Coordinates of C-alpha atoms in Angstrom, one line a residue:
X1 CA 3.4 -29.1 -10.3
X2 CA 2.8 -32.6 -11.7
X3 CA 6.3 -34.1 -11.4
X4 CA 6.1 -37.5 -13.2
X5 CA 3.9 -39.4 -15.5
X6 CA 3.5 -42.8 -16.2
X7 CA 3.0 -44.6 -20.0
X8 CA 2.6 -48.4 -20.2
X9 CA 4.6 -48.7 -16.9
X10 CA 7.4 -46.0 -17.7
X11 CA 7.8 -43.4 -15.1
X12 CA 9.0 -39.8 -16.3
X13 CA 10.3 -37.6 -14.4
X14 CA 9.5 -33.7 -15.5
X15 CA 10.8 -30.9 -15.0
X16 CA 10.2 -29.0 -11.5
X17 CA 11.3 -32.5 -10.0
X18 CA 14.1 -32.6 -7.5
X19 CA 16.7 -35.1 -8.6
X20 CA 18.7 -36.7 -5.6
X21 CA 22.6 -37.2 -5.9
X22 CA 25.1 -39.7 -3.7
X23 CA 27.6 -38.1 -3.7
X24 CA 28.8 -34.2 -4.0
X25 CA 31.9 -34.8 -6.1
X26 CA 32.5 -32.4 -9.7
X27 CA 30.4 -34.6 -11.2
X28 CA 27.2 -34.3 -9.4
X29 CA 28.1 -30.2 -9.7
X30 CA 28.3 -30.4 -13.2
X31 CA 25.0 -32.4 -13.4
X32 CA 23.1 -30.2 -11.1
X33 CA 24.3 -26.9 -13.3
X34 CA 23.2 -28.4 -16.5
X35 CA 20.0 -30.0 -14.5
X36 CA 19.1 -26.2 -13.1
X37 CA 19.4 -25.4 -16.7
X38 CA 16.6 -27.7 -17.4
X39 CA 14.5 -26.5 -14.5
X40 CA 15.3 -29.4 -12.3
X41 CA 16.0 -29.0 -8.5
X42 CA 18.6 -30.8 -6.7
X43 CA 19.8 -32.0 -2.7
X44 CA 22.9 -33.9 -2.6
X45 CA 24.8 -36.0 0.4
X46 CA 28.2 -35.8 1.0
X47 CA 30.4 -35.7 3.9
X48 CA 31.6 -32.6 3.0
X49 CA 30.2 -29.6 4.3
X50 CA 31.5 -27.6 1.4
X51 CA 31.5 -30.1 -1.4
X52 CA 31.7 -29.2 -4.7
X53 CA 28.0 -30.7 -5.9
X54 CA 26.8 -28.8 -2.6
X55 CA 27.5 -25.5 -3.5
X56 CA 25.2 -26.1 -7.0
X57 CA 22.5 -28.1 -5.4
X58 CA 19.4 -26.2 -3.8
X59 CA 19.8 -28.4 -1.0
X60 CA 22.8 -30.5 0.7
X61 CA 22.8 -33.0 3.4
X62 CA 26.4 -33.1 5.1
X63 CA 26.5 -37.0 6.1
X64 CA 28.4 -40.3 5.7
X65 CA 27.4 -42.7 3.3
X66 CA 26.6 -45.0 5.4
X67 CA 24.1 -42.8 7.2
X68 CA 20.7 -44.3 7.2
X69 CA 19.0 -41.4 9.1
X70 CA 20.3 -39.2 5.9
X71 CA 19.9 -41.6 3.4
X72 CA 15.8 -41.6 4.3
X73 CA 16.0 -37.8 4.5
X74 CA 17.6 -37.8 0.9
X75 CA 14.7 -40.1 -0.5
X76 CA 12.0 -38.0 1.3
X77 CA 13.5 -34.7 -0.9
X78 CA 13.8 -36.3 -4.2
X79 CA 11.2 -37.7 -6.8
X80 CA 14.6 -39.7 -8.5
X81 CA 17.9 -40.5 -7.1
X82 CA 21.2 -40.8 -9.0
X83 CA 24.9 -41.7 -7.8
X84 CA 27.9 -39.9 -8.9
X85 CA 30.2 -42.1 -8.2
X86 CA 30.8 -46.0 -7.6
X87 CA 31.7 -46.6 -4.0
X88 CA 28.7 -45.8 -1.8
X89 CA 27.2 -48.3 0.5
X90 CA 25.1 -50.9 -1.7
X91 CA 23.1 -51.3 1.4
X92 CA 22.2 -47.5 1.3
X93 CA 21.1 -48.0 -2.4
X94 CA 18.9 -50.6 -1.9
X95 CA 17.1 -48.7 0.9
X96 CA 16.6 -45.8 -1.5
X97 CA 15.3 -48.2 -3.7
X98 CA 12.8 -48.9 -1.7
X99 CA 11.7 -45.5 -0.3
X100 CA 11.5 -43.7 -3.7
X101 CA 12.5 -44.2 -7.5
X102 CA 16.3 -44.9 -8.2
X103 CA 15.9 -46.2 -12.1
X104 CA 20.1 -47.2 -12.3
X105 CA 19.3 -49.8 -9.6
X106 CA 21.7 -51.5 -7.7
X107 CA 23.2 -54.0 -9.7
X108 CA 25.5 -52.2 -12.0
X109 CA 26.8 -50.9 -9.0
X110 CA 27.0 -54.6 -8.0
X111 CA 29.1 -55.3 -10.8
X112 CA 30.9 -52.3 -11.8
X113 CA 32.6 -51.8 -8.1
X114 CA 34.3 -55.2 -8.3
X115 CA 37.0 -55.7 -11.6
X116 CA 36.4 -59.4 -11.4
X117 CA 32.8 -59.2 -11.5
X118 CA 33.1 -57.0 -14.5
X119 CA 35.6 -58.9 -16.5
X120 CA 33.0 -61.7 -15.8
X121 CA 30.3 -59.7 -16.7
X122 CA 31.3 -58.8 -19.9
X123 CA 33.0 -62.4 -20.7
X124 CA 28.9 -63.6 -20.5
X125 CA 28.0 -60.8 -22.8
X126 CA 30.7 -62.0 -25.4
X127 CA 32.4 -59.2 -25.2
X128 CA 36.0 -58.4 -25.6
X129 CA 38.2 -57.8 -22.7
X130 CA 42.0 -58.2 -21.6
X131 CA 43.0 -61.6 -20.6
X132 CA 43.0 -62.0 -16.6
X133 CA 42.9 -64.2 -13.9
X134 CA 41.3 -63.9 -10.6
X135 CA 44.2 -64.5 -7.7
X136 CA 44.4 -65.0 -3.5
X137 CA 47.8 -66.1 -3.1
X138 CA 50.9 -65.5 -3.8
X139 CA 51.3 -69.2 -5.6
X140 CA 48.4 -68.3 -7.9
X141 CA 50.3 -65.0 -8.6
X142 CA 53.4 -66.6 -9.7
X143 CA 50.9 -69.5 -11.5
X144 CA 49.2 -66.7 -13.6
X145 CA 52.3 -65.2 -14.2
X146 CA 53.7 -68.2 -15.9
X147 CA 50.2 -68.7 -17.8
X148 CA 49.5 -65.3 -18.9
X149 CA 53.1 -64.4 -19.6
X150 CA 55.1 -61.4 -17.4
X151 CA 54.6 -58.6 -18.1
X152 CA 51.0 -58.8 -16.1
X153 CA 49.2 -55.5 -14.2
X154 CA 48.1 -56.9 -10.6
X155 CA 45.2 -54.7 -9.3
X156 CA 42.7 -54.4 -6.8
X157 CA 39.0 -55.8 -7.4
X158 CA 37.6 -52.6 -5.4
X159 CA 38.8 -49.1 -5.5
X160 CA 41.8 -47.8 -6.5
X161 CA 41.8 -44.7 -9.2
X162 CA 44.2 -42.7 -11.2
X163 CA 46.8 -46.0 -10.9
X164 CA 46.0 -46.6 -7.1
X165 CA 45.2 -49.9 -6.5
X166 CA 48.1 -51.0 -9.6
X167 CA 51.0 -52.6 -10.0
X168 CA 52.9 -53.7 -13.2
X169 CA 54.5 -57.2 -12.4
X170 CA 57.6 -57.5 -15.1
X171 CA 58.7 -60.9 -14.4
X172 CA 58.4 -64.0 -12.1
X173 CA 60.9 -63.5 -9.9
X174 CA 59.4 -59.7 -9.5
X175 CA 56.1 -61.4 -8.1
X176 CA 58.1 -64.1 -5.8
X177 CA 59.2 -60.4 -4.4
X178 CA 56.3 -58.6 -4.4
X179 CA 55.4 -57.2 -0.7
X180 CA 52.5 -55.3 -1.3
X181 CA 50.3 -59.1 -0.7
X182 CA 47.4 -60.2 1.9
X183 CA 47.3 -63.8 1.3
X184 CA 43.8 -64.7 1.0
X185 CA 42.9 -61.0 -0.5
X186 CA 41.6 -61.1 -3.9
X187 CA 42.8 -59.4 -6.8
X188 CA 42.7 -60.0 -10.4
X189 CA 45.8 -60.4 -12.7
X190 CA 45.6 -59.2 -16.4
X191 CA 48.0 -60.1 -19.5
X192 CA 49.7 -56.7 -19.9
X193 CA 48.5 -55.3 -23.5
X194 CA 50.7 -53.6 -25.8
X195 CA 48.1 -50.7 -26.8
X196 CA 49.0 -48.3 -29.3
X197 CA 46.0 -45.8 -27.7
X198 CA 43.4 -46.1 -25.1
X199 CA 40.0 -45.1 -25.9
X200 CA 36.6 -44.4 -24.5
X201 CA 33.1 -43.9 -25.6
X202 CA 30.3 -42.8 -22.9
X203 CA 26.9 -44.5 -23.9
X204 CA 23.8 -43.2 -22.6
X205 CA 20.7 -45.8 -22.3
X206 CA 17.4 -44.4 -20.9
X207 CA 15.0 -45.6 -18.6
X208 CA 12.9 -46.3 -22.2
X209 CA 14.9 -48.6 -23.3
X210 CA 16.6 -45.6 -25.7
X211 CA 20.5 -46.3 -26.9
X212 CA 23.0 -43.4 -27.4
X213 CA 26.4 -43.0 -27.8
X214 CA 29.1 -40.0 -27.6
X215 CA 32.3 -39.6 -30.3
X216 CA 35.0 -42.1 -29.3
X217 CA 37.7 -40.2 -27.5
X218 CA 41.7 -40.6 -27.1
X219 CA 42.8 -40.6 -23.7
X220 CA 46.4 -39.5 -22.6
X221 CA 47.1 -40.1 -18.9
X222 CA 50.8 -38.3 -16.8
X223 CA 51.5 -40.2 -13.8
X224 CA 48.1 -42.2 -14.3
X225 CA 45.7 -39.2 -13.9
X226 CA 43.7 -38.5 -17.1
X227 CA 45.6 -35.8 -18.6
X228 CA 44.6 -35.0 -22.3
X229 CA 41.0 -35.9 -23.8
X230 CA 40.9 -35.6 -27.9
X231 CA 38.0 -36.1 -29.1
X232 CA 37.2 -37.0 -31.7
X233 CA 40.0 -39.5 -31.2
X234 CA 42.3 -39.4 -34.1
X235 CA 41.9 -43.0 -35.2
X236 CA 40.3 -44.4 -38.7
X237 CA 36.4 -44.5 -39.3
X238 CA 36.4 -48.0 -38.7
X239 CA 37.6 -48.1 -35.3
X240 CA 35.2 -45.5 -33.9
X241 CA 32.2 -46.9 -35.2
X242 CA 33.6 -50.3 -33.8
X243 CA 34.3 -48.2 -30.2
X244 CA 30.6 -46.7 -30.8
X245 CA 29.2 -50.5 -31.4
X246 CA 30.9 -52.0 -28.5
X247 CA 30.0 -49.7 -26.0
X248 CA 26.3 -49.9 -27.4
X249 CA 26.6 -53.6 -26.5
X250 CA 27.8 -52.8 -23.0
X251 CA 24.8 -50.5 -22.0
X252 CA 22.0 -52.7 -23.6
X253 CA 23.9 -56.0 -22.3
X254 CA 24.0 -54.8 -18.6
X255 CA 20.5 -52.8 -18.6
X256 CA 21.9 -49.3 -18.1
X257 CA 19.8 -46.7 -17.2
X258 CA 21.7 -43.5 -17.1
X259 CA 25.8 -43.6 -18.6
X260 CA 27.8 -46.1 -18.4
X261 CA 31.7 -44.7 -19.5
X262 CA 33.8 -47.6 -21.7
X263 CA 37.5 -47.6 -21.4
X264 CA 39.4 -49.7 -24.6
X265 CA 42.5 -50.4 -25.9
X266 CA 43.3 -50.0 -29.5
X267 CA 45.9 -52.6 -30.4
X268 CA 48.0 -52.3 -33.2
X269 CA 46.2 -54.6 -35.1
X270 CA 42.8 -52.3 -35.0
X271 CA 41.2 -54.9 -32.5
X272 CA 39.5 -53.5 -29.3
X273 CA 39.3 -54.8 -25.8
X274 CA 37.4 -53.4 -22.8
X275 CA 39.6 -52.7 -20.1
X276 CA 36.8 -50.7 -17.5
X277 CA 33.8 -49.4 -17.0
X278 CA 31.9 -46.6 -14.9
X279 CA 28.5 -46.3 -14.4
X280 CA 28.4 -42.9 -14.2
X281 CA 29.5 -39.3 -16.2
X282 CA 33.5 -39.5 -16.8
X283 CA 36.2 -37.4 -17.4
X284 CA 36.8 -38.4 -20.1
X285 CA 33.1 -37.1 -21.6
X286 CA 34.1 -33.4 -20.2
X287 CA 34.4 -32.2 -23.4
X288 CA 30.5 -33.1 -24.3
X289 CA 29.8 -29.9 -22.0
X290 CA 30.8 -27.5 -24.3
X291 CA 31.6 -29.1 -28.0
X292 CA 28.6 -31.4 -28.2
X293 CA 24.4 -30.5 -28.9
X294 CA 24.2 -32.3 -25.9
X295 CA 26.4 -32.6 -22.3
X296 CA 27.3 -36.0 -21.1
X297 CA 25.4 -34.2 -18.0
X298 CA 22.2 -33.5 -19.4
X299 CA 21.9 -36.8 -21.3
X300 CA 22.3 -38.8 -17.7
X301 CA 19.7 -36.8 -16.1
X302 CA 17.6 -37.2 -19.7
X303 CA 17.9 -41.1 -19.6
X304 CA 17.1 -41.5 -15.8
X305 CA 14.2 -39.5 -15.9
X306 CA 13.3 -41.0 -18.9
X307 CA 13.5 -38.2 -21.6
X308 CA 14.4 -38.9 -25.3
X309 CA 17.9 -38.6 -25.7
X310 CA 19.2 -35.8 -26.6
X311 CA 21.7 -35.7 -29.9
X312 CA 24.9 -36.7 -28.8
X313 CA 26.4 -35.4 -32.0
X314 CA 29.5 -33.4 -31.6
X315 CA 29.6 -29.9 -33.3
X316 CA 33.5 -29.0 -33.6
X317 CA 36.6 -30.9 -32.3
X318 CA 38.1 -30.2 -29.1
X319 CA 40.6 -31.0 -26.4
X320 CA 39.7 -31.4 -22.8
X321 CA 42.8 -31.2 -19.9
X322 CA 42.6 -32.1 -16.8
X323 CA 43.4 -29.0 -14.2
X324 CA 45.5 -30.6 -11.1
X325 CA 46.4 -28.5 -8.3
X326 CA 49.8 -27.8 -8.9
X327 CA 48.1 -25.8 -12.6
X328 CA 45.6 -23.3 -10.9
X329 CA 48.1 -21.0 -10.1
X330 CA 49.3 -20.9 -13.8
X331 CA 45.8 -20.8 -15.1
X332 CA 44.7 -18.0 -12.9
X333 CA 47.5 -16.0 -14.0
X334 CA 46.8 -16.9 -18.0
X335 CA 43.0 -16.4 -17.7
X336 CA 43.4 -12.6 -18.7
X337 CA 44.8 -13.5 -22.1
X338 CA 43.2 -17.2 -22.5
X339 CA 42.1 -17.3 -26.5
X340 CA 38.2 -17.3 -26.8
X341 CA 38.0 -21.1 -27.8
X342 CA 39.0 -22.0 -24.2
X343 CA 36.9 -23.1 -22.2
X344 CA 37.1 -22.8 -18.4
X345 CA 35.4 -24.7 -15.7
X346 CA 37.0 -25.2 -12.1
X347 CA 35.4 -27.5 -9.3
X348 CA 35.6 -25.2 -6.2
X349 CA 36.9 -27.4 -4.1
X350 CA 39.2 -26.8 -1.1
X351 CA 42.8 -27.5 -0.9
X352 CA 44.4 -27.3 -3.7
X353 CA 47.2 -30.6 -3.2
X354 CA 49.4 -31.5 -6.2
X355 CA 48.0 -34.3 -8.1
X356 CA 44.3 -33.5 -7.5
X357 CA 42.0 -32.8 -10.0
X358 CA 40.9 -29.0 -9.4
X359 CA 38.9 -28.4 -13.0
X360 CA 39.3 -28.6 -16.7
X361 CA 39.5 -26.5 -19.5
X362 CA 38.0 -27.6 -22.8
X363 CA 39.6 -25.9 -26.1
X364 CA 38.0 -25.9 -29.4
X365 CA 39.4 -25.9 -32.6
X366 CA 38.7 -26.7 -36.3
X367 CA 40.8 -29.5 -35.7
X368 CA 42.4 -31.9 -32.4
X369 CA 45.9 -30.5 -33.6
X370 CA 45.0 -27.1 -33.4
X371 CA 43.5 -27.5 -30.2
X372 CA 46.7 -29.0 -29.0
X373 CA 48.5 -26.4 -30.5
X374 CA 46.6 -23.8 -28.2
X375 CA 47.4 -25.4 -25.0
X376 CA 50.5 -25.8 -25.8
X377 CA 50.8 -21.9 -26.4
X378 CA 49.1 -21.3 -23.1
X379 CA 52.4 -23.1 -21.4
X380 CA 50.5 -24.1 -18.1
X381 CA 51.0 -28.0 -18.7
X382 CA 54.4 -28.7 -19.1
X383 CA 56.0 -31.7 -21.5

């Protein structure tokens, strides 16, 4: 079978292809189920021998990221390679690129992996973000304290997720106290923002060149885990077709190929600023799986193997929460009498810990209220 063809230097990828995935996380399962869908085959590497993108690929390859050996097996299976996820070995990308076709590149990566590179990033695009400063010692913490103004959120410039990596500085004499510090270790120190909701829009940009964006979303986050997902979110017209317009300017601005996920806040005064980005499907964009023409999932695979976009255009409102292990129990026992508008979809992983994200269920409704009103009724997720 013919697997790609080329127009004035623009590879597609067809159908038949095997589509490479770093990474074997719920994301690259949910890609691969909607890519199999499409008649695309998948391998995926992972440390994992039981992984959760494993179990849907055709093929996995049990290895370390940093695994060179695997990393050339991986490119000898697949006709395109993805990522699923931010941290993998940059090195290990730009081997791939080399050995086959990896369209997303390596400098988003490059830039989305590292907050102060990103705030930089998107400063040189002219686009709107929290005010910060880049800080190594504890006399530049206290100094940005005092020009900023406490309170201030010091984080991490890699990792950290779901409020790892964070901590909310309320005052100076708080960050003359503050232990958690590696002098000469950077991190970057923003201006805490008094948002009145924090939103997000997934864009999709393909390899073509094509722009398209999802419905701007609400996000409500327990502990600092993503929690609740409205969508649409319930804000005037003219603030999601400013969230739609900003995050259009992200993807086109930093070259996407594939999704790039923009986080906001909404302040009071209807102004947004980008707080973060992923280059990559989100949780946040669950819902797209089953209340949009198209999945956040099947648009990635569309734009990096350089399909038209699909319509991202969203055909009832719904509610997305997050499924942590301490709710599986619960849900198992309300799945014989869940109402038809929800919408199940656990991860398979192993282990379920507290505090780890298990699976979602997506409910439907002919509005976000009455969705909320139907997993309130379902009493798994307690206020």
């Amino acid at each position: 079978m013919t697997v790609a063809t080329v127009t004035e230097g623009k590879k597609t990828i067809l159908p038949g292809s095997t589509v490479g995935i770093l990474g074997g996380g719920q994301l690259g399962r949910m890609v691969a189920l909607e890519g199999k869908r499409m008649g695309y085959r998948f391998v995926t590497l992972d440390p994992s021998e039981n992984c959760s993108g494993g179990q849907a690929a055709d093929r996995h390859l049990a290895a370390g990221y940093d695994d060179w050996e695997a990393a050339e097996r991986l490119a000898e299976a697949s006709d395109v390679i993805t990522y699923e996820f931010e941290n993998v070995d940059l090195a290990i990308v730009d081997r791939l690129r080399e050995r086959t076709y990896l369209p997303q590149g390596s400098r988003l990566l490059h830039v989305t992996r590292h907050r102060a590179r990103e705030k930089r990033a998107l400063e040189q695009a002219g686009l709107p973000v929290t005010p910060y400063l880049v800080v190594q010692s504890r006399e530049e913490l206290l100094q940005g304290l005092k020009n900023l103004g406490a309170p201030c959120v010091l984080k991490t410039v890699t990792g950290g997720y779901d409020g790892k990596g964070q901590w909310m500085i309320r005052s100076r004499e708080e960050g003359a106290a503050f232990e958690d510090w590696n002098e000469g270790e950077t991190r970057i120190l923003e201006q805490f923002v008094p948002f009145v909701k924090e939103i997000s829009v997934i864009a999709a940009r393909s390899s073509q060149g094509e722009v398209r964006t999802f419905t701007p979303v609400e996000n409500i986050h327990r502990n600092h885990i993503l929690h609740l997902t409205l969508a649409p979110a319930p804000v005037e017209e003219s603030v999601l077709r400013k969230a739609e317009a900003l995050a259009r300017q992200v993807a086109d601005q930093l070259d996407v190929v594939g999704l790039i996920a923009v986080e906001m806040f909404l302040l009071e005064d209807g102004h947004l600023l980008i707080n973060e980005l992923a280059p990559r499907p989100h949780n946040s964009g669950h819902f797209s799986y089953d209340a949009c023409a198209t999945s956040q999932f099947e648009q990635h695979l569309r734009a990096i193997c350089g399909l038209p976009l699909g319509s991202p255009r969203q055909l009832t409102p719904a509610v997305m929460v997050n499924v942590l292990g301490e709710h599986v129990e619960p849900l198992l026992q309300c799945v014989p009498r869940l109402p038809s508008s929800a919408k199940v979809h656990l991860y398979g992983k192993e282990g379920c810990k507290p505090g780890r994200k298990m699976g979602h269920v997506t409910v439907l409704g002919e509005s976000v209220s009455e969705a909320m009103e139907t997993i309130r009724r379902m009493e798994i997720w307690p206020e």
